[in-house]
Structures are given as C-alpha cells and as structure tokens.
Coordinates of C-alpha atoms in Angstrom, one line a residue:
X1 CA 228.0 -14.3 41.4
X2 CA 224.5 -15.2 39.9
X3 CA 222.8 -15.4 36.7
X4 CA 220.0 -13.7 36.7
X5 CA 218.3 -12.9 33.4
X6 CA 214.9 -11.5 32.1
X7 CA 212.1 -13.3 30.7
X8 CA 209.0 -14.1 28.6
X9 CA 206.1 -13.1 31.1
X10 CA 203.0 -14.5 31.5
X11 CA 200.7 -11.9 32.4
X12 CA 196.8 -11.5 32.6
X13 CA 194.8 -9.7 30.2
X14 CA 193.2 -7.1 31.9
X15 CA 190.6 -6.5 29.3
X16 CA 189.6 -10.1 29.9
X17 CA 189.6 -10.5 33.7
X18 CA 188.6 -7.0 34.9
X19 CA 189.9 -5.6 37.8
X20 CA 194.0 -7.1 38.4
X21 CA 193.0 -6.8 42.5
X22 CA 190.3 -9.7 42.1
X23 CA 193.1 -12.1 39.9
X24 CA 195.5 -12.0 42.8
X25 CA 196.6 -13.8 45.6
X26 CA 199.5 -14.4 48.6
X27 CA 201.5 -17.2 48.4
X28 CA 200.4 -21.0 48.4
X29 CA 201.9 -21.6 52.2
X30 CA 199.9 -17.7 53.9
X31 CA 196.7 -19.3 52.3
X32 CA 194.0 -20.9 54.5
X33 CA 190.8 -22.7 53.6
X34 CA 188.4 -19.9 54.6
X35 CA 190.8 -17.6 52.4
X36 CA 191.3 -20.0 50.0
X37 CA 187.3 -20.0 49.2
X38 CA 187.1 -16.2 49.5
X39 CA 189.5 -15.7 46.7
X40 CA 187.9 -18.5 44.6
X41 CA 185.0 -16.3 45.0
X42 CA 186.8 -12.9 43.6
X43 CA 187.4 -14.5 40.1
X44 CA 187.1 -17.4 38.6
X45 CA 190.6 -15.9 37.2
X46 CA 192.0 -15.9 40.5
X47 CA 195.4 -17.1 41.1
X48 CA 194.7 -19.3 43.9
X49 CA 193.0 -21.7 41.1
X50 CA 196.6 -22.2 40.2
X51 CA 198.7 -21.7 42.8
X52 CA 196.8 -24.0 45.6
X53 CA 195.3 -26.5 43.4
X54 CA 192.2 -28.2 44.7
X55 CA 194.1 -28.6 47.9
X56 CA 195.8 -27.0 50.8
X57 CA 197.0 -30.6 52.1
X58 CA 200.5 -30.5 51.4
X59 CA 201.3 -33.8 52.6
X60 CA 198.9 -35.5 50.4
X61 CA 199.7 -37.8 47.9
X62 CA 201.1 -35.6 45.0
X63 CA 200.6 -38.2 41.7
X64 CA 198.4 -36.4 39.8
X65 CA 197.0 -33.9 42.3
X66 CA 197.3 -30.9 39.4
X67 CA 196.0 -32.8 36.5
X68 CA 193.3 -30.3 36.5
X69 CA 195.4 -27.4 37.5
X70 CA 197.4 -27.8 34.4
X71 CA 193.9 -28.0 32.2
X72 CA 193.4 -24.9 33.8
X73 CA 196.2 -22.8 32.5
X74 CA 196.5 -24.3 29.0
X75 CA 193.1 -23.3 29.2
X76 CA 193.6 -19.7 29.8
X77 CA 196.2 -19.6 27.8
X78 CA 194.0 -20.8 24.9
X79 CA 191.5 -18.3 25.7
X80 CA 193.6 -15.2 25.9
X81 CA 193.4 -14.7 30.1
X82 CA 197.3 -14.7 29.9
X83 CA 199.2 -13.1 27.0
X84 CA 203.0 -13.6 26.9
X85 CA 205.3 -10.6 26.2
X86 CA 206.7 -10.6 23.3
X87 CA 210.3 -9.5 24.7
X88 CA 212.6 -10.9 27.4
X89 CA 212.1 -8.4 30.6
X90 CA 212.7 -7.6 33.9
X91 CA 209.9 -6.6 35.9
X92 CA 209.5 -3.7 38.6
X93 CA 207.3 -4.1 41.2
X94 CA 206.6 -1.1 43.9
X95 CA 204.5 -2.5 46.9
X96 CA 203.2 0.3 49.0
X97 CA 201.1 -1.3 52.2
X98 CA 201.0 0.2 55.7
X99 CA 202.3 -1.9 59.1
X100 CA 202.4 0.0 62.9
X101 CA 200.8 3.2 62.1
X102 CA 202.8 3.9 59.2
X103 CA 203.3 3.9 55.4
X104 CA 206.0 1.8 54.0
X105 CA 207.4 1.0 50.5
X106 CA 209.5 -1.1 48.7
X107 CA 210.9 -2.5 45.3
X108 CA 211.3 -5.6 44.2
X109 CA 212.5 -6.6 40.8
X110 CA 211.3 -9.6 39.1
X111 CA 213.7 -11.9 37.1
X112 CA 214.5 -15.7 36.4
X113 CA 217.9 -16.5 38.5
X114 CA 219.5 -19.5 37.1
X115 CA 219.7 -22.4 39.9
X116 CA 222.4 -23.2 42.3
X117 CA 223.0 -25.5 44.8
X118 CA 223.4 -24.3 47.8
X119 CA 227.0 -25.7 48.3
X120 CA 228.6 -23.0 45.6
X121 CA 227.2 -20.2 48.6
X122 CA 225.6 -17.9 46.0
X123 CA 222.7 -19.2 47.3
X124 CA 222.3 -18.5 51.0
X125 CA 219.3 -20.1 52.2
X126 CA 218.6 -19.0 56.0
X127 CA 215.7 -22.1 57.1
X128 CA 215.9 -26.1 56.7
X129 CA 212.9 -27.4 54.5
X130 CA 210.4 -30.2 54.7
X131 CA 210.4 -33.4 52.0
X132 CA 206.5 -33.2 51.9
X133 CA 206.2 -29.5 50.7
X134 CA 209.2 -30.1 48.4
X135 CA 206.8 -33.0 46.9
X136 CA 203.9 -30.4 46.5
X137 CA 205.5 -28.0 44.7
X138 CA 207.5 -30.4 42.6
X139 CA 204.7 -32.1 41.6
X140 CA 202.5 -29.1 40.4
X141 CA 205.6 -27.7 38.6
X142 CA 205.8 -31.2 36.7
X143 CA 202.1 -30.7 35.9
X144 CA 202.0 -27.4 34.8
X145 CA 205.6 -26.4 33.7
X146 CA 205.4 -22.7 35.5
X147 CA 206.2 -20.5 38.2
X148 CA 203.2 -19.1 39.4
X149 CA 204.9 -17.3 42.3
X150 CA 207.9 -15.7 42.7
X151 CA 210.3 -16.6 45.5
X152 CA 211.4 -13.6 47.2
X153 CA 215.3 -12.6 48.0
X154 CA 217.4 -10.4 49.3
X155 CA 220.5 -8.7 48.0
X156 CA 223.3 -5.7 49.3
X157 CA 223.4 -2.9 46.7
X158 CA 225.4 -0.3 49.1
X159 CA 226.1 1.7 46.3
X160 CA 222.8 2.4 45.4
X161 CA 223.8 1.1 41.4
X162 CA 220.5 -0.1 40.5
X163 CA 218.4 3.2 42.0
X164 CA 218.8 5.3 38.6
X165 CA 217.8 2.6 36.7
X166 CA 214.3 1.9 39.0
X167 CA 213.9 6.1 38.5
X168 CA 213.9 6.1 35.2
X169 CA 212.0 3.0 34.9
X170 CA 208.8 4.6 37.2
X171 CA 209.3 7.4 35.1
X172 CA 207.2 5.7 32.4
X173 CA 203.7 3.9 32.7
X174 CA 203.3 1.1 34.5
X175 CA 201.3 -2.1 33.4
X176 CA 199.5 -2.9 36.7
X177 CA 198.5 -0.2 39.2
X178 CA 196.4 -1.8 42.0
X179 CA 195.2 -1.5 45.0
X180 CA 194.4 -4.2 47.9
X181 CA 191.7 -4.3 50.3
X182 CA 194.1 -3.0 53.6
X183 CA 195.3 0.1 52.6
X184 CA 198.0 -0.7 50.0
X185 CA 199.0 -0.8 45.9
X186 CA 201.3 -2.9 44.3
X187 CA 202.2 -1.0 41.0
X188 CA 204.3 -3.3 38.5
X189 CA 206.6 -1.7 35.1
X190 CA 207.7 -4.0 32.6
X191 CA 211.7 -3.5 31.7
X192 CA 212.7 -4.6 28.3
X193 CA 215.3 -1.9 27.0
X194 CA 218.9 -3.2 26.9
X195 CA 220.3 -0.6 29.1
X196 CA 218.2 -1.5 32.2
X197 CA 218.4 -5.2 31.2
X198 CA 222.0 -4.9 30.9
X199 CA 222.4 -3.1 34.2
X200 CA 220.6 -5.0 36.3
X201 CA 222.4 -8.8 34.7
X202 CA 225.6 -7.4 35.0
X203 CA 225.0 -6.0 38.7
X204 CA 224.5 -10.0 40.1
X205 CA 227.2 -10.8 38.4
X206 CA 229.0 -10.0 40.9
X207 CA 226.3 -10.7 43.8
X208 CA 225.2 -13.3 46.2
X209 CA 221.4 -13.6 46.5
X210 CA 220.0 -14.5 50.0
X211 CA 216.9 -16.4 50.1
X212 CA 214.4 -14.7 52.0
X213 CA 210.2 -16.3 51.9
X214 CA 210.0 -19.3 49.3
X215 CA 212.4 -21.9 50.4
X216 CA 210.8 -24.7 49.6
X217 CA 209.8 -23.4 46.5
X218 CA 213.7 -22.9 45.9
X219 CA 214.5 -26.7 46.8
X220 CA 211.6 -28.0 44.5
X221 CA 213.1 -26.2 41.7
X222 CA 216.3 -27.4 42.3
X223 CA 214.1 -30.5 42.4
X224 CA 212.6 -30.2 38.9
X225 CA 215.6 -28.9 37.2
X226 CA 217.6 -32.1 38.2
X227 CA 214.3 -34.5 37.4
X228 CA 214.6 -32.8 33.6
X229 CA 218.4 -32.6 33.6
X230 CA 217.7 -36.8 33.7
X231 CA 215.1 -36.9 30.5
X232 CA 216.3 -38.3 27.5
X233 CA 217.7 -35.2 25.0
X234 CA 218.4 -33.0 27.4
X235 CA 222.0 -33.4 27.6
X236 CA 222.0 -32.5 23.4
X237 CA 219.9 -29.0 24.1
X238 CA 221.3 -26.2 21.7
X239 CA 221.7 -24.4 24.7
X240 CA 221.9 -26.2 28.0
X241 CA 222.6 -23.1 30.5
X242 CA 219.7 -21.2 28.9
X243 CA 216.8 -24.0 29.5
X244 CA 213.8 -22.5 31.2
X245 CA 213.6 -25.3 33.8
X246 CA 217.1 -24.5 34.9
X247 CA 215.7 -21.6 36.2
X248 CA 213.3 -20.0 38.8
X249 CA 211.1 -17.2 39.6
X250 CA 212.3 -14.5 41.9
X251 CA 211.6 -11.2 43.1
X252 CA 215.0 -9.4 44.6
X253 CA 214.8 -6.5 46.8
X254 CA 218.0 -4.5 48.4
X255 CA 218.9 -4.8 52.1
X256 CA 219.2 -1.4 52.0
X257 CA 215.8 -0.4 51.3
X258 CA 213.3 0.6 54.6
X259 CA 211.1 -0.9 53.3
X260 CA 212.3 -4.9 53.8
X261 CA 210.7 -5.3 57.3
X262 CA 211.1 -8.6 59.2
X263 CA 208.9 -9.4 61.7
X264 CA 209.2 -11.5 64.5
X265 CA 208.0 -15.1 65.1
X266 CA 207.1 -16.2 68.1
X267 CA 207.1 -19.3 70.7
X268 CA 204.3 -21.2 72.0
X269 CA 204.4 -23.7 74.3
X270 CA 201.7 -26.3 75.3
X271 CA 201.2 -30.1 76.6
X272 CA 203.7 -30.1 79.4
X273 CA 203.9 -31.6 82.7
X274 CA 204.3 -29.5 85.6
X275 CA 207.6 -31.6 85.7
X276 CA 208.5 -30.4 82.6
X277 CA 207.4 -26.7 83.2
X278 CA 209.2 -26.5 86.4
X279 CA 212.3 -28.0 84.5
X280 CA 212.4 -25.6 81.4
X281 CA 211.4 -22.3 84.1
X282 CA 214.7 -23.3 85.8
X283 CA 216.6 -23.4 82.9
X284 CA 215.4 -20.7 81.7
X285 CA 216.3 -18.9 84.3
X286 CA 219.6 -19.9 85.1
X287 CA 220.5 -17.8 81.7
X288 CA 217.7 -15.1 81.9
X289 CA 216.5 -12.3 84.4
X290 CA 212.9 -11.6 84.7
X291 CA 211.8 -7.9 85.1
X292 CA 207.8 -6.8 84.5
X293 CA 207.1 -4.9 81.5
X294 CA 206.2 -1.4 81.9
X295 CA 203.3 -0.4 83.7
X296 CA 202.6 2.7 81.2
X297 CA 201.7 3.0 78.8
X298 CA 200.2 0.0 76.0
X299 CA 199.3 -2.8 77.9
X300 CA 198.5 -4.7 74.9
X301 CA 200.1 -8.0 73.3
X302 CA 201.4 -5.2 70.8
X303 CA 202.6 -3.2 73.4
X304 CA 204.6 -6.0 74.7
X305 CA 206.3 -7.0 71.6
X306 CA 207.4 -2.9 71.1
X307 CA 208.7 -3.6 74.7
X308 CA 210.9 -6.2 73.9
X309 CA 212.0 -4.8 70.3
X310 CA 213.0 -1.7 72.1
X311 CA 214.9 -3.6 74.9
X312 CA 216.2 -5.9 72.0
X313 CA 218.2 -3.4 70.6
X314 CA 220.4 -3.4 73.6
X315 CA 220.8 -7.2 73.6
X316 CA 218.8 -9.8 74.0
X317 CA 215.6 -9.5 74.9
X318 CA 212.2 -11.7 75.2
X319 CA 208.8 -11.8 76.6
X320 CA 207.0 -14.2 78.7
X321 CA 203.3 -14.7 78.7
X322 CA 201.8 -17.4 80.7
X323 CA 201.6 -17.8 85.1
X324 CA 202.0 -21.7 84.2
X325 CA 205.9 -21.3 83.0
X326 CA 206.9 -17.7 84.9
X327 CA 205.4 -19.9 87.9
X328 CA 204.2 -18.1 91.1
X329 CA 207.4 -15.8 91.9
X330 CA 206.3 -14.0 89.5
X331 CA 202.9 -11.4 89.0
X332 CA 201.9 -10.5 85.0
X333 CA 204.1 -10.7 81.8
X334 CA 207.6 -10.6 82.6
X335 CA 210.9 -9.4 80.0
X336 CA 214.0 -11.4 79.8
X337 CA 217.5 -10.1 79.7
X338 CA 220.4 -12.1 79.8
X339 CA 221.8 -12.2 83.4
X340 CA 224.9 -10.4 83.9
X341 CA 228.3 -12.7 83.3
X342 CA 226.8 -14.9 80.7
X343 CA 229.3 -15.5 78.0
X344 CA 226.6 -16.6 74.9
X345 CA 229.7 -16.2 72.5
X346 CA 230.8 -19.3 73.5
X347 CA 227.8 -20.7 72.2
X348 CA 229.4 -19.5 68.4
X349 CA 227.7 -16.9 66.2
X350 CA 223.8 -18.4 66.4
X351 CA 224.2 -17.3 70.1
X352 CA 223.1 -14.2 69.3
X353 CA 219.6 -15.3 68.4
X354 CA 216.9 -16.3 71.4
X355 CA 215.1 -18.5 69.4
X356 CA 218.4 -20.4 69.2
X357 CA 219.0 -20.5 73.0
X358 CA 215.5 -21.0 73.9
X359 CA 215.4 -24.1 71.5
X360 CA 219.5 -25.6 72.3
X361 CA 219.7 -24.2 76.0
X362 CA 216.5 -24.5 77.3
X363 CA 213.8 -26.9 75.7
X364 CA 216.3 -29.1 73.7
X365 CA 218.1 -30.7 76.8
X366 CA 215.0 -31.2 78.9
X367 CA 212.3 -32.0 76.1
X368 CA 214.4 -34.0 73.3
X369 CA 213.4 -35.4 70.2
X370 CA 209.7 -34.4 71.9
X371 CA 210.4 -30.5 71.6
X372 CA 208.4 -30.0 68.4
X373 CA 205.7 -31.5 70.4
X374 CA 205.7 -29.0 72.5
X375 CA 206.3 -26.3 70.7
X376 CA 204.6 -24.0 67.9
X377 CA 205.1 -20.8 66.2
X378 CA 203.4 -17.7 65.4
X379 CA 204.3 -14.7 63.7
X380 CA 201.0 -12.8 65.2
X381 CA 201.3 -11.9 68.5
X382 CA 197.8 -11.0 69.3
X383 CA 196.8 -14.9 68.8
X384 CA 199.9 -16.2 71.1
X385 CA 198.9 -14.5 73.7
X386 CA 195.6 -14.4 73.3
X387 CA 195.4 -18.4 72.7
X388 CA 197.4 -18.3 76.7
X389 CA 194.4 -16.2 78.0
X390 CA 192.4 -18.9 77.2
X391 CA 194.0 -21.5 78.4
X392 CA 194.6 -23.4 75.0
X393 CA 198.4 -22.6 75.4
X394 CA 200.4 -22.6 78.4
X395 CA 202.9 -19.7 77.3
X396 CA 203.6 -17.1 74.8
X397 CA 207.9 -16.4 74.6
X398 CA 207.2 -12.9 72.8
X399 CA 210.6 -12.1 70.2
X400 CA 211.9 -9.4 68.4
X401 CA 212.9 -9.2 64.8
X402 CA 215.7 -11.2 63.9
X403 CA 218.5 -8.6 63.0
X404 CA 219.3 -7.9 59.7
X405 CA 223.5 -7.1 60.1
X406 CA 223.6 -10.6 62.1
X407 CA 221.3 -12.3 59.6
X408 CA 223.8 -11.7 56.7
X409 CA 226.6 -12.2 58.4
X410 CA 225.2 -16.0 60.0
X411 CA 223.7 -16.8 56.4
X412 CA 226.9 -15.1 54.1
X413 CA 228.4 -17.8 55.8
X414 CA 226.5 -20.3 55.0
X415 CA 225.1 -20.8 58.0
X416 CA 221.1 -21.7 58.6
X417 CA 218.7 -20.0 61.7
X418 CA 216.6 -21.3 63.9
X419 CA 213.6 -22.8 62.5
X420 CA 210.9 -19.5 61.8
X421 CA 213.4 -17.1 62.7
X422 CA 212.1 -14.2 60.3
X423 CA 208.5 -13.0 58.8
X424 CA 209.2 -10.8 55.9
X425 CA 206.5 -8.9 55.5
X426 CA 204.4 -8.3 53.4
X427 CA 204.3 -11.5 50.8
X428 CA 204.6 -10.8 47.4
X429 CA 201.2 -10.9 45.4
X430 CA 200.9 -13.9 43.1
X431 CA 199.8 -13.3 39.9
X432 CA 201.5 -10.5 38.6
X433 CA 203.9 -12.5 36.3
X434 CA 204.5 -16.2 35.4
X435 CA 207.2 -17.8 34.5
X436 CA 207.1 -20.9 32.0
X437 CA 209.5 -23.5 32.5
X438 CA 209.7 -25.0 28.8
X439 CA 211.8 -24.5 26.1
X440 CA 214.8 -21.5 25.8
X441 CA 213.9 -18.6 28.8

C-alpha cells in the first residue's frame, strides 16, 4: 500500500552535547515563547534552534526566515554535533510517560514513507490544513533540506506481525535511553539488519498509513517534493522513486497498541450577544437533554471530562460549563445526551461526532461565516473551564475522545473530521533522528 523505507539518520553525538534530555524538544506547533526560551536555555544544541527558527510567527513572511537556521546545522554537522549512520535503518522508539494516574507505553517506529497524494487513499489524512503553516514549513525545508521532526501515524497490525521483530530488537542495546522532566523515558534502538528491515518494508506493502499529529508537515512535504520534482535535472535522476525529497519523516505506531491515547479537544465559546446565546441554547437544545453532573464524587474540570467519557461510551455525550449559554433553567454544569427520537444517522457517518453537530447543527446555522469568531479550542480542560470562571469565556462544551473504530472507519474512507477532533498524546520528541532530504535516501 506504502513505501516506506529506512534511512541515513542524523543523530546527535552524545559525547559532544552531554545529556540527550537537554538536545530535545516537542514539536514546532506544542511550542510557546516562554517554552521556546526555556529550551534555548537547556543547550545551545537544543532542537528548538532548528525546529522553531528564530520565530514562532507562522504567518510571517517566510523568504529567507531560516537562512540562519540552515547555517546552523551545516554548522553542527561540520563540528561533529550530528553524525550520520553509516547504514540505511529503521528506528525503534519506546516512549514510556504517565497520563490519569497511570503508566502507559508505546512504540513507534521511525522510517522515511515515500509521498502520496492524498487522492490514491493510502494516505488518510483526518484534519484540513492552513496555507500559512504549509508556507513555514516549506520554507525551512527549502532552507535546510531536513526533517527535523517526524510526523506521527497510525497503522492496523491485527496480527500482531511486527511484535517479534520490536522483541527482538529491545533485546539488544539501545542508542538513546532518556528520561524527561514529568515522569517519562523515551528509549530509541537503531534497526539495520536485513531481516527486520525487510519485515517491517514488506509489512506496508500491503498497508494504508493514517495520518495522525503533523499534517501540515505532511502537505509541506508534498509541497517541497513537487517544488524539486520542477528543478532542472530532476526528471534525469538515476533513480527518480528513490530521491530523498520524495520522501518524509515518520514515526508509525499500531492502532492496536494501549498505548495510542487520544485525548479530547474541546469548545470555547466567547463574544456573543445575548441574541446569539439565547439562539445557539435553543438549538442546542432542541437536539440535546441537559442533566447535572454527579454530585459525588470529583467535582473538578477533570472530574467532569471523566463524566462525560464515561457517559460517552453509551452515545453521545458533552459537557456544558458556563450560566451564560445553559441560561437560568438551569443550576451548575450540566451533561448532554441526545434526546430520545433523534435520528443523527441521517446526518451520514460524521453524525456520530459532537464536535460535528455542535459546529453544522448548532453554531453553523445561526453564527455563519462568523463561527470561528466565536469559537476556540482546547485540548486542556482545566484552562476551558477555568478561563469561564473568570469570565474571559462565556462557555466551556467539555468532549470526549474521538473514538478510535469510528475514526478509521470515517478517515479509511477518505473522509476528514471536524476541525481539532483528536489530541494524540504524548508528541513525539524532536531530535532523536533527522532526516536529510538531498541526494539517494
């Protein structure tokens, strides 16, 4: 179904920068400006000096915002901060991290999938993507001719086919063992012998890849493949389907492994009239029933969101936070339920998602073109709420996790969700390997 190959690794020296837990970083679009500066402060080594630029303005002009940024890693190059291996390989990852009270794991293998367009549905994206932080990544690709992070993905391995091969591959030594600042490790092997690299090839073969955290990352290398598919020569390579920029960074992990959690994102709303509120309250109840959350038990934001997962897995399920939308019928956070005798089949298969309904049957007709005006998102529920409490936000619609059967069914069909339908969590570290996009991968 794909081609997804090993590589030539670009990994740090860990002789030269010291501890691998000051050299990495999350993901260019989970990084703010105070956490920007903190992990500029770790190590003048850190990834963020590559992956984030000089700048966390995405919509800035990009012509020639990582001039410096590509200094940068010839630089270390030069210097020895990253060695390449010598032979093509996949690359293990085990990420070990804790989330609700308890300890989670998963694996992730690291590889270079060749690019497809999304039309030939062996690559399902799930969200839309926006021109400006296509630009950004495009342009520091152009600059610096690598993948500094990887894109993560999901994939069904029912059979459990690749588990011997990720045994015996933690049986041996691994090349980074680390652990982070909140509990967690992220260990990393490197796989070069042709068995595994054999196994794992021939395994996507035969298997769609669904795009998971890095779509816009995806669509920029799509992006930068067709720029260089234009230069002059390029049509006369030796070996057109095995060019480096054809390709992209990406880290697969099973379906069927516990250890793929999706959180939920949430809804805020704010900057309505009391026309408008009174408005979307009635049409959001002419689809939903209101009942109080329990009175046991947590009475925390957290406590809520448990609340409406647990009640989610009956149907569908939401939670309101804010007296300005539940209006004065109503005392404290309320749950939602659909009301008996609605039919949200007819609505077709994205029916089954409240984000969709809130955003098609509820805000949509009343708010417009304006919605996004009105509406935010959040994937911490502590802030939403919390942000309502003090009167910055006028509600918090509290969601479950988007389910996982319905999300490859929707998106195997080349379907996409609801804007911020899913939080896969945690982000893969950046830094661990890089991928250079010149020459034969």
């Amino acid at each position: 179904m794909v081609v997804f190959r090993p590589f030539r690794g670009w990994r740090y020296d860990l002789d030269v920068v010291g501890d691998a837990a000051s050299v990495l970083s999350p993901p260019y679009d989970m990084i703010s400006t105070d956490m920007q500066q903190s992990l500029r402060n770790l190590s003048p080594y850190n990834a963020v000096h590559l992956e984030a630029g000089e700048s966390l303005d995405w919509t800035a002009p990009t012509t020639g915002q990582y001039t410096d940024t590509a200094s940068l890693f010839e630089d270390w190059i030069a210097k020895g901060v990253l060695k390449r291996d010598a032979e093509p390989s996949f690359y293990l990852l085990r990420q070990e991290f804790k989330h609700g009270g308890n300890d989670w794991s998963r694996l992730g293998i690291f590889g270079c999938l060749a690019l497809e367009d999304y039309e030939a549905l062996k690559v399902l994206p799930h969200e839309y993507t926006e021109a400006p932080a296509i630009r950004d990544r495009v342009s520091l690709m152009e600059a610096c001719g690598a993948n500094f992070s990887p894109i993560m993905s999901a994939y069904r391995d029912s059979e459990a086919r690749l588990s011997p091969v990720f045994q015996r591959t933690m049986s041996t030594a691994p090349v980074i063992d680390v652990p982070d600042d909140i509990g967690g490790r992220s260990t990393l092997w490197r796989m070069s012998d042709p068995e595994a690299l054999s196994a794992i090839t021939g395994f996507f073969e035969d298997t769609p890849v669904f795009l998971a955290d890095g779509h816009h990352r995806y669509a920029a290398a799509l992006q930068y493949r067709n720029n260089k598919n234009q230069e002059p020569g390029q049509g006369s390579a030796r070996d057109s389907s095995a060019q480096a920029h054809g390709f992209v960074l990406m880290t697969m992990i099973g379906f069927e492994d516990p250890g793929l959690l999706v959180l939920p994102y949430h809804r805020v709303l704010s900057g309505l009239s009391a026309s408008q509120l009174t408005q979307v309250r009635e049409a959001l109840f002419d689809i939903f029933q209101a009942q109080p959350f329990a009175s046991t038990g947590d009475q925390s934001a957290s406590g809520f969101v448990d609340q409406v997962a647990a009640k989610g897995g009956e149907g569908h399920a939401l939670g309101i936070v804010g007296p300005e939308l539940l209006g004065p019928d109503f005392h404290g956070p309320q749950l939602l339920t659909l009301k008996d005798g609605i039919d949200w089949q007819k609505w077709g298969s994205l029916g089954v998602s409240e984000a969709w309904i809130l955003e098609e049957r509820v805000l949509g007709p009343i708010l417009g073109e304006a919605t996004l005006e009105h509406l935010g998102f959040s994937h911490d529920h502590n802030e939403a709420v919390e942000l309502v409490v003090k009167g910055i936000n006028q509600a918090a619609i509290l969601l479950k996790p988007f389910p996982m059967t319905q999300f490859q069914e929707i998106v195997g069909q080349g379907q996409r969700l609801p804007r911020k339908s899913t939080f896969f969590y945690p982000k893969l570290p950046t830094g661990m390997v890089i991928n250079q996009l010149s020459g034969v991968l």
